[in-house]
């Protein structure tokens, strides 16, 4: 008896009790679908984060200061000087002030992020200017109420003609002097929804005046570590206490993100794997019942010359087929659900071929593993006992 | 070819020992038609199961074609059942979810024949028992006599040299029973060795040799009346 016959036999046997076959598969279906959905969603989430980081640049280093109780401090000029003192390593620096303010166009509220930066921002960010101009040294030093907006705002509110129009931030009127090139898809939830203003202007619209956050750019990505060390040494020489500031390089954060999503994936796949295991035990259970039910059939087959291997393969193939069909249904379900969920959660989800392959081979393997024991039980039956069984 | 030497089959049931076979020595040559007769519980089926390599004796040696069965592995025994032996059981023992053709093909599948050859041989066998027009029917759609004919076809399909029939007529009326018997005679005339088990003396007389078992012992071993008449 060859594999093809065992396979046909398995299909026949499954068709004789469809409901039972389906219920047996359910564990595998859920397990496989869970693997695909979870892996796709984590993947989508990571892609989303990477998109956002992309607009910042992998060679950047962010500095946050929390000089509580310290008498010494650093200001923007100090940071610029640090940059100029290390021209081989550091390219540029900009303050990076997130303004806790609300923006309006006419009477409509915006959900945009508002960031105060210097004219060097363009050297650091991967953003490019699309229309008009970026902020200038003059805008910064004279605290001009001007801004550069993301392509979402330009498209959505001004039909692409946003230059020289105005918007209001905390009641102050800002003139739009430039529009950034599209970096994502110009939707509200993307990084195309932002407003960039002179950091000096932030001081005039909110109560905060201390610049606590800076973004540096290293000459290139490979110098990130070196740049970070220079900045840390400088800050330590000022504060003498490394609790008062944090320095993080983007390269490092990408690494952390990578490790983090890797770990999350591993945990989720582990959980989904447990459900596959449970599904496998379900298959084993039903196969054991099936062996008992078919004891007489096994006896007949043995009396007609079926060998150990023939009976083994019949039951193992049946278990593997059950599980593999469950796997295929699970894969389809998983793909559909992850695409729908991705749409709903606005995540760039695409089920990877690798996760599908792993899910499928794992489910077939589960079937074989858990089919082995019942199959061996069947093959070991004594022919005469099996024939007499009622 | 079939050689039983001092065979015991002892079942232990609590404290009691049941001697299903109690020192049976029996030799059957190629081409013989032997009827094993005896009352219910006398050990006929036990004897046939041992001859059929379905069961092993508690003691004694059984050899088939000069090979001691106890030296064979399970797979080797399976191969003998497949190639040398054909079984006809009292309860037909067809597989309900397979159609007639598939049932008859089973021993050929285990013999590793290609599909075309299988179908051909199985169809032939079913035609021989007069069921050539019902290949795709299922056992449950047939009468008892027809089902028994299917099991005969299955035993024949692989052209085994020994046919072991355990009460093949037990569940049939006398007319269909006679048909089955005539069939066995025909096979015997073709040169097959036949071992027929029955508790019915008139059926046993249709064989050439009668072996009577009582309480696991052979108490009589003689040529049948039919055989005596023919040789005269
Ligand atoms: N598996 C078993 N366990 C215990 N005792 C058994 C077993 N199989 C058979 N026996 C006993 O062995 C004896 C012979 O049984 P066997 O089936 O060979 O009888 P038989 O001659 O075929 O009878 P029948 O004509 O009713 O079929 C009986 O007493 C039976 O109870
Ligand atoms: Mg019997």
XYZ file of C-alpha atoms and ligand atoms in Angstrom:
654
model
C 0.000 0.000 0.000
C 1.463 3.341 -0.947
C 1.003 6.886 0.258
C -1.580 7.795 -2.350
C -3.872 4.972 -1.295
C -3.493 5.866 2.366
C -4.374 9.426 1.442
C -7.485 8.464 -0.522
C -8.502 6.209 2.340
C -8.009 9.076 4.796
C -10.151 11.461 2.749
C -12.888 8.825 2.511
C -12.784 8.191 6.194
C -13.040 11.922 6.912
C -15.964 12.312 4.532
C -17.950 9.584 6.274
C -18.222 11.790 9.377
C -17.819 15.385 8.306
C -19.018 16.952 11.540
C -16.595 14.930 13.613
C -13.777 15.694 11.195
C -14.535 19.403 11.424
C -14.648 19.425 15.213
C -11.395 17.488 15.306
C -9.812 20.066 13.040
C -11.140 23.026 15.007
C -8.230 23.096 17.429
C -5.753 23.118 14.563
C -7.777 25.707 12.627
C -7.781 28.063 15.598
C -4.125 27.448 16.376
C -2.931 28.063 12.842
C -5.158 31.110 12.345
C -3.906 32.507 15.658
C -0.256 32.124 14.627
C -0.840 33.925 11.347
C -3.005 36.695 12.777
C -0.718 37.447 15.711
C 2.474 37.362 13.696
C 0.940 39.578 10.987
C -0.330 42.119 13.497
C 2.973 42.365 15.360
C 4.656 42.678 11.989
C 2.252 45.424 10.975
C 2.852 47.201 14.234
C 6.596 47.052 13.759
C 6.250 48.376 10.210
C 4.183 51.261 11.497
C 6.822 52.156 14.088
C 9.604 51.832 11.530
C 7.692 54.184 9.225
C 7.603 56.772 11.962
C 11.265 56.314 12.813
C 12.082 56.500 9.159
C 11.125 60.161 9.086
C 13.613 60.828 11.850
C 16.682 59.106 10.458
C 18.755 56.237 11.771
C 21.777 58.472 12.435
C 20.008 60.639 15.010
C 20.574 60.865 18.735
C 17.956 62.316 21.044
C 18.793 64.066 24.295
C 16.303 64.818 27.076
C 17.236 66.953 30.010
C 15.598 66.856 33.423
C 17.858 69.177 35.401
C 15.748 69.186 38.548
C 17.445 70.937 41.389
C 20.650 71.419 39.456
C 22.143 74.856 39.380
C 23.968 74.211 36.178
C 22.226 73.824 32.855
C 22.795 73.851 29.118
C 21.036 75.903 26.483
C 20.702 75.823 22.725
C 23.950 77.746 22.177
C 25.889 75.182 24.247
C 24.540 72.385 22.132
C 25.376 74.132 18.891
C 28.869 74.782 20.192
C 29.250 71.093 21.068
C 28.365 70.286 17.494
C 30.854 72.780 16.107
C 33.597 71.454 18.383
C 33.179 67.919 16.964
C 32.712 68.445 13.246
C 34.054 64.982 12.379
C 31.328 63.193 14.287
C 28.378 65.525 14.778
C 26.579 66.978 11.804
C 23.931 69.223 13.319
C 21.600 69.707 16.247
C 18.111 71.077 16.680
C 15.977 71.687 19.707
C 12.989 69.391 19.543
C 10.192 70.874 21.563
C 6.823 69.201 21.593
C 4.369 72.010 22.103
C 1.429 71.127 24.311
C -0.871 73.296 22.303
C -3.966 72.953 20.176
C -4.111 73.991 16.552
C -7.128 75.168 14.595
C -7.850 75.976 11.011
C -10.848 78.268 10.968
C -13.079 76.586 13.508
C -11.818 73.072 12.909
C -9.566 71.378 15.477
C -6.424 69.653 14.281
C -4.970 66.496 15.737
C -1.517 67.368 14.443
C 1.683 67.097 16.453
C 3.280 70.517 16.940
C 7.053 70.608 17.189
C 9.411 73.491 17.717
C 12.756 73.164 15.941
C 15.610 75.210 14.528
C 16.550 75.848 10.910
C 18.936 72.857 11.053
C 16.035 70.431 11.408
C 16.085 69.608 7.701
C 19.719 68.442 7.938
C 18.724 65.984 10.633
C 15.307 64.775 9.605
C 14.758 62.706 6.486
C 11.912 65.060 5.560
C 12.266 67.211 2.478
C 10.552 70.468 1.714
C 7.884 70.006 -0.957
C 6.442 73.489 -1.459
C 7.618 76.938 -0.309
C 10.548 77.116 2.082
C 11.671 75.777 5.435
C 12.198 77.862 8.583
C 15.213 80.199 8.381
C 17.746 81.461 10.918
C 15.917 84.729 10.790
C 12.552 83.105 11.645
C 14.185 81.512 14.675
C 16.094 84.495 15.984
C 13.199 86.892 15.609
C 10.565 84.424 16.883
C 8.478 84.647 13.734
C 5.028 83.083 13.917
C 5.495 81.001 10.811
C 5.154 77.270 10.285
C 5.817 74.373 7.929
C 3.090 71.745 7.683
C 2.844 68.120 6.622
C 1.223 67.169 3.343
C -1.928 65.924 5.108
C -2.821 69.439 6.325
C -2.029 71.017 2.973
C -4.143 68.534 1.055
C -7.003 68.132 3.468
C -7.599 71.771 4.458
C -6.205 73.869 1.633
C -6.597 71.635 -1.367
C -2.836 71.795 -1.958
C -2.656 75.603 -1.845
C -1.653 76.046 1.773
C 1.292 78.398 1.231
C 0.686 81.845 2.786
C -2.520 80.608 4.425
C -2.798 80.745 8.202
C -3.663 78.496 11.094
C -4.053 79.176 14.792
C -2.035 77.659 17.620
C -3.346 78.432 21.099
C -5.022 81.468 19.579
C -1.870 82.794 17.871
C -1.983 83.136 14.113
C 0.818 81.324 12.252
C 1.541 81.772 8.574
C 2.286 78.666 6.521
C 5.567 79.195 4.647
C 6.250 75.661 3.492
C 4.843 72.161 3.020
C 6.846 68.978 3.644
C 7.004 66.257 1.049
C 4.732 63.353 1.645
C 6.486 60.651 3.688
C 3.592 58.241 4.256
C 0.137 58.336 2.710
C -1.102 61.805 3.736
C -3.699 60.415 6.130
C -4.609 61.778 9.527
C -2.936 58.942 11.414
C 0.306 59.096 9.430
C 3.407 61.156 10.044
C 2.211 63.555 7.336
C -0.034 65.203 9.919
C 2.312 67.639 11.670
C 3.121 71.260 12.210
C 6.682 72.546 12.578
C 7.337 75.957 14.106
C 10.424 77.846 15.338
C 11.335 76.584 18.823
C 11.613 80.194 19.872
C 7.971 80.667 18.939
C 6.961 77.883 21.303
C 8.139 80.110 24.141
C 5.684 82.782 23.128
C 2.623 80.513 22.926
C 3.112 78.266 25.971
C 4.320 78.799 29.492
C 7.429 76.668 29.089
C 10.668 78.280 28.148
C 13.289 75.648 28.932
C 14.350 73.520 25.980
C 14.627 70.054 27.416
C 14.875 68.006 24.290
C 17.354 68.011 21.411
C 17.970 65.925 18.342
C 21.533 65.492 17.074
C 22.585 63.978 13.804
C 25.788 61.964 13.559
C 27.797 62.244 10.340
C 26.428 58.845 9.437
C 24.786 55.884 11.065
C 28.043 54.095 11.903
C 29.121 57.040 14.066
C 26.005 56.903 16.239
C 27.823 55.245 19.127
C 30.723 57.654 19.006
C 28.409 60.647 18.790
C 26.408 59.381 21.724
C 29.577 59.034 23.794
C 30.677 62.606 23.015
C 27.290 63.997 23.997
C 27.183 61.946 27.190
C 30.676 63.033 28.201
C 29.797 66.643 27.636
C 26.565 66.436 29.623
C 28.292 64.621 32.474
C 30.931 67.353 32.614
C 28.109 69.843 33.111
C 25.732 67.965 35.431
C 28.073 65.454 37.135
C 25.018 63.207 37.502
C 23.749 60.963 34.771
C 20.239 60.835 36.259
C 19.586 64.319 34.980
C 19.667 63.512 31.287
C 19.142 60.670 28.873
C 20.869 60.184 25.553
C 19.470 57.644 23.120
C 20.631 56.911 19.610
C 18.076 55.914 17.021
C 20.230 52.956 15.966
C 20.027 51.724 19.537
C 16.273 52.253 19.674
C 15.770 50.389 16.427
C 17.704 47.528 17.968
C 15.524 47.655 21.049
C 12.373 47.769 18.928
C 13.611 44.826 16.956
C 14.341 42.794 20.071
C 11.049 43.823 21.607
C 8.879 42.847 18.664
C 10.935 39.678 18.306
C 10.164 38.809 21.915
C 6.492 39.671 21.568
C 6.285 37.523 18.453
C 7.976 34.639 20.238
C 5.558 34.856 23.162
C 2.496 35.083 20.923
C 3.676 32.240 18.709
C 4.293 30.256 21.871
C 0.728 30.833 23.014
C -0.623 29.983 19.578
C 1.650 26.948 19.608
C -0.024 25.771 22.794
C -3.382 25.896 21.057
C -1.877 23.862 18.211
C -0.705 21.392 20.818
C -4.198 21.210 22.281
C -5.514 20.708 18.760
C -3.042 17.883 18.322
C -4.221 16.226 21.507
C -7.786 16.531 20.191
C -6.714 14.701 17.048
C -5.001 12.019 19.092
C -8.139 11.563 21.164
C -10.363 11.147 18.131
C -7.857 8.859 16.448
C -7.826 6.626 19.516
C -11.617 6.459 19.387
C -11.418 5.762 15.687
C -8.946 2.912 16.215
C -11.272 1.333 18.760
C -14.267 1.756 16.494
C -12.409 0.220 13.616
C -10.782 -2.637 15.492
C -12.708 -5.133 13.422
C -11.782 -3.430 10.171
C -8.151 -3.565 11.269
C -8.573 -7.283 11.977
C -10.046 -7.855 8.532
C -7.246 -5.932 6.873
C -4.653 -7.914 8.816
C -6.291 -11.220 7.894
C -5.973 -10.144 4.267
C -2.274 -9.458 4.621
C -1.907 -5.868 5.835
C 1.512 -5.418 7.405
C 2.453 -3.322 10.406
C 3.512 -0.470 8.157
C 0.278 -0.594 6.123
C -1.898 -0.099 9.180
C 0.485 2.470 10.660
C 0.534 4.564 7.536
C -3.233 4.371 7.148
C -3.790 5.971 10.549
C -0.833 8.331 10.534
C -1.803 9.644 7.115
C -5.377 10.030 8.274
C -4.271 12.071 11.289
C -1.855 14.138 9.228
C -4.494 14.750 6.564
C -7.036 15.868 9.161
C -4.517 18.193 10.649
C -3.247 19.503 7.318
C -6.762 20.246 6.067
C -7.365 22.034 9.360
C -4.109 23.867 8.710
C -5.208 25.037 5.266
C -8.562 26.260 6.588
C -6.697 27.962 9.442
C -4.344 29.669 7.000
C -7.210 31.034 4.911
C -9.025 32.185 8.035
C -5.832 33.715 9.404
C -5.089 35.646 6.221
C -8.639 36.982 5.952
C -8.834 38.002 9.606
C -5.406 39.647 9.659
C -6.149 41.667 6.532
C -9.515 42.796 7.911
C -8.019 43.565 11.326
C -5.154 45.440 9.660
C -7.658 47.595 7.749
C -9.645 48.275 10.898
C -6.603 49.140 13.012
C -4.952 51.018 10.168
C -1.859 48.810 10.320
C 0.220 47.933 7.255
C -0.445 44.171 7.669
C 0.641 41.543 5.211
C 0.769 37.864 6.273
C 4.277 36.652 5.535
C 4.804 33.495 3.462
C 7.176 32.304 6.169
C 4.524 32.392 8.892
C 2.128 30.552 6.563
C 4.716 27.917 5.770
C 5.618 27.460 9.423
C 1.949 27.234 10.422
C 1.217 24.647 7.769
C 4.191 22.394 8.332
C 3.730 22.630 12.068
C 0.103 21.549 11.797
C 0.944 18.613 9.531
C 3.722 17.630 11.931
C 1.339 17.854 14.886
C -1.025 15.501 13.090
C 1.742 13.017 12.418
C 3.100 13.190 15.946
C -0.257 12.760 17.596
C -1.411 10.263 15.005
C 1.621 8.074 15.660
C 0.539 6.706 19.012
C -3.012 5.667 17.990
C -1.638 4.276 14.726
C 0.864 2.158 16.583
C -1.888 0.909 18.831
C -3.846 -0.111 15.742
C -0.895 -1.766 14.049
C -0.029 -3.766 17.170
C -3.466 -5.333 17.463
C -3.422 -9.089 17.389
C -5.301 -10.142 14.217
C -7.543 -12.690 15.895
C -8.464 -10.419 18.804
C -9.255 -7.640 16.370
C -11.401 -9.921 14.220
C -13.400 -11.099 17.222
C -13.945 -7.544 18.493
C -17.521 -6.283 18.522
C 1.927 -28.721 3.177
C -0.103 -28.015 6.357
C 1.529 -29.744 9.282
C 0.221 -29.484 12.868
C 2.285 -31.327 15.472
C 0.960 -31.828 19.003
C -0.753 -28.439 19.069
C -2.180 -27.120 22.332
C -4.156 -23.932 22.712
C -4.936 -23.219 26.323
C -6.979 -20.255 27.514
C -6.663 -19.335 31.159
C -9.885 -18.062 32.612
C -9.294 -17.232 36.263
C -8.384 -20.538 37.914
C -9.825 -22.670 35.130
C -7.824 -23.723 32.081
C -9.717 -24.202 28.827
C -7.990 -26.575 26.430
C -9.441 -25.316 23.143
C -6.956 -27.581 21.343
C -5.615 -30.496 23.282
C -2.748 -32.098 21.408
C -3.827 -31.930 17.792
C -1.634 -33.542 15.153
C -2.848 -33.173 11.621
C -1.267 -33.272 8.200
C -2.984 -31.895 5.105
C -1.477 -32.304 1.652
C -1.643 -30.009 -1.302
C -4.908 -30.358 -3.245
C -6.876 -31.964 -0.397
C -10.447 -30.981 0.507
C -10.725 -31.475 4.255
C -13.789 -30.864 6.394
C -13.200 -30.266 10.075
C -16.362 -31.134 11.988
C -17.345 -31.042 15.611
C -19.800 -29.605 18.073
C -19.893 -25.983 19.033
C -16.951 -25.151 21.282
C -14.965 -28.201 20.194
C -12.070 -26.048 18.918
C -12.671 -25.934 15.146
C -12.257 -22.180 14.749
C -9.240 -22.188 17.032
C -7.680 -24.804 14.798
C -8.401 -22.822 11.653
C -7.009 -19.599 13.146
C -3.758 -21.365 13.870
C -3.625 -22.807 10.363
C -4.362 -19.290 9.068
C -1.489 -17.706 11.028
C -4.044 -15.519 12.775
C -3.322 -17.044 16.150
C -0.385 -18.805 17.786
C -0.570 -22.125 19.635
C 0.320 -22.340 23.314
C 2.623 -25.226 22.466
C 3.404 -27.533 19.581
C 4.713 -26.697 16.142
C 2.829 -25.630 13.089
C 4.583 -25.545 9.757
C 3.232 -24.383 6.443
C 5.061 -25.424 3.277
C 7.856 -26.678 5.470
C 8.334 -23.391 7.347
C 7.816 -23.308 11.119
C 5.257 -20.513 11.660
C 6.628 -19.645 15.091
C 9.904 -18.536 13.491
C 8.156 -15.981 11.303
C 7.815 -12.306 12.143
C 4.377 -10.688 12.151
C 5.021 -9.123 8.769
C 6.138 -12.454 7.311
C 2.947 -14.034 8.625
C 0.976 -11.194 7.055
C 2.682 -11.924 3.770
C 1.709 -15.601 3.991
C -1.902 -14.672 4.731
C -1.779 -12.364 1.780
C -0.222 -14.679 -0.794
C -0.873 -18.263 0.279
C -4.116 -18.141 2.235
C -7.657 -17.082 1.446
C -10.179 -16.715 4.266
C -13.919 -17.153 4.132
C -15.478 -16.257 7.464
C -18.803 -17.180 8.947
C -19.624 -13.467 9.454
C -18.384 -12.504 5.953
C -16.118 -9.786 7.450
C -16.547 -7.279 4.636
C -15.666 -3.637 5.284
C -19.008 -1.767 5.207
C -17.758 1.580 3.903
C -15.970 0.041 0.915
C -17.908 -1.084 -2.153
C -17.706 -4.660 -3.453
C -14.880 -3.962 -5.856
C -12.831 -2.192 -3.181
C -13.464 -4.997 -0.714
C -12.265 -7.624 -3.154
C -9.279 -5.463 -4.143
C -7.981 -5.261 -0.556
C -5.695 -8.331 -0.564
C -4.356 -7.222 -3.959
C -3.582 -3.760 -2.614
C -1.554 -5.288 0.190
C 0.191 -7.438 -2.369
C 1.283 -4.238 -4.115
C -0.443 -4.818 -7.455
C -0.924 -1.741 -9.648
C -4.485 -0.333 -9.798
C -5.315 -1.648 -13.250
C -4.313 -5.210 -12.515
C -6.178 -5.041 -9.213
C -9.406 -3.906 -10.749
C -9.137 -6.548 -13.438
C -8.547 -9.440 -11.025
C -11.200 -8.225 -8.573
C -13.771 -7.834 -11.351
C -12.968 -11.330 -12.589
C -13.412 -12.787 -9.124
C -16.741 -11.020 -8.616
C -17.932 -12.210 -12.012
C -16.972 -15.732 -11.060
C -19.307 -15.610 -8.060
C -22.048 -14.042 -10.173
C -21.844 -10.484 -8.848
C -20.177 -8.882 -11.844
C -23.056 -6.435 -12.227
C -22.851 -4.993 -8.724
C -19.269 -3.840 -8.424
C -20.143 -0.438 -6.958
C -22.735 -1.665 -4.481
C -21.995 -1.694 -0.779
C -22.165 -4.813 1.409
C -25.217 -3.461 3.263
C -27.129 -3.464 -0.032
C -26.696 -7.227 -0.445
C -28.343 -10.303 1.028
C -26.368 -12.593 3.315
C -25.761 -15.130 0.561
C -24.524 -12.420 -1.766
C -22.227 -11.028 0.912
C -20.784 -14.480 1.472
C -20.139 -14.684 -2.265
C -18.282 -11.395 -2.066
C -16.090 -12.773 0.681
C -15.455 -15.837 -1.491
C -14.511 -13.559 -4.369
C -12.140 -11.741 -2.027
C -10.554 -15.036 -0.979
C -10.197 -16.082 -4.619
C -8.992 -12.844 -6.130
C -5.362 -13.317 -5.184
C -5.416 -16.957 -6.310
C -4.171 -18.413 -3.002
C -3.192 -22.065 -2.809
C -5.092 -22.698 0.437
C -8.663 -21.647 1.167
C -9.784 -21.664 4.781
C -13.559 -21.501 5.178
C -15.047 -21.227 8.673
C -18.723 -22.204 8.528
C -19.218 -20.497 5.153
C -22.738 -21.873 4.919
C -23.647 -21.310 8.559
C -25.759 -18.234 7.937
C -27.237 -19.318 4.602
C -30.291 -21.352 3.600
C -29.660 -24.829 2.233
C -29.946 -23.767 -1.427
C -27.417 -20.929 -1.296
C -25.348 -23.038 1.062
C -25.172 -25.666 -1.621
C -24.096 -23.065 -4.192
C -21.213 -22.044 -1.949
C -20.276 -25.667 -1.446
C -20.278 -26.379 -5.167
C -18.025 -23.426 -5.559
C -15.540 -24.827 -3.100
C -15.620 -28.163 -4.937
C -14.899 -26.366 -8.181
C -11.931 -24.606 -6.619
C -10.678 -27.912 -5.292
C -10.922 -29.402 -8.761
C -8.726 -26.520 -9.929
C -6.046 -27.761 -7.548
C -6.598 -25.549 -4.504
C -6.305 -26.962 -1.024
C -9.535 -26.418 0.910
C -10.115 -26.591 4.649
C -13.813 -26.367 5.409
C -15.122 -26.009 8.925
C -18.665 -27.023 9.733
C -20.772 -28.624 12.408
C -23.102 -30.120 9.743
C -22.271 -33.747 8.874
C -24.058 -33.714 5.512
C -21.997 -30.740 4.402
C -18.845 -32.388 5.672
C -19.591 -35.376 3.468
C -19.163 -33.099 0.436
C -15.461 -32.849 1.239
C -12.991 -35.600 0.432
C -11.699 -36.106 3.951
C -13.418 -35.642 7.283
C -11.601 -34.754 10.508
C -13.773 -34.829 13.609
C -12.793 -32.798 16.672
C -14.215 -33.220 20.150
C -13.069 -31.190 23.162
C -9.939 -30.122 21.334
C -8.916 -33.634 20.301
C -9.136 -35.337 16.905
C -11.380 -38.350 17.381
C -11.857 -39.377 13.769
C -9.986 -38.880 10.488
C -11.380 -40.691 7.418
C -12.177 -40.248 3.719
C -15.733 -39.039 3.046
C -18.456 -41.225 1.554
C -18.352 -39.143 -1.624
C -14.657 -39.810 -1.938
C -15.098 -43.550 -1.401
C -17.818 -43.688 -4.054
C -15.715 -41.736 -6.543
C -12.669 -43.915 -6.085
C -14.680 -47.069 -6.644
N -10.380 -15.817 23.338
C -10.823 -16.842 24.068
N -10.747 -16.809 25.420
C -11.165 -17.842 26.163
N -11.696 -18.949 25.663
C -11.799 -19.052 24.331
C -11.370 -18.013 23.474
N -11.598 -18.386 22.182
C -12.142 -19.614 22.253
N -12.269 -20.014 23.525
C -12.795 -21.312 23.984
O -12.161 -22.327 23.251
C -13.073 -23.323 22.924
C -13.067 -23.602 21.429
O -13.564 -22.474 20.736
P -13.774 -22.420 19.167
O -14.155 -21.051 18.788
O -12.570 -22.995 18.515
O -15.007 -23.405 18.977
P -15.730 -23.846 17.647
O -15.498 -25.297 17.515
O -15.318 -22.978 16.519
O -17.251 -23.580 18.006
P -18.418 -22.997 17.060
O -18.900 -24.191 16.238
O -19.469 -22.603 18.051
O -17.886 -21.916 16.268
C -14.427 -22.883 23.428
O -14.712 -23.566 24.637
C -14.272 -21.412 23.673
O -15.051 -21.032 24.780
Mg -16.254 -21.469 15.287
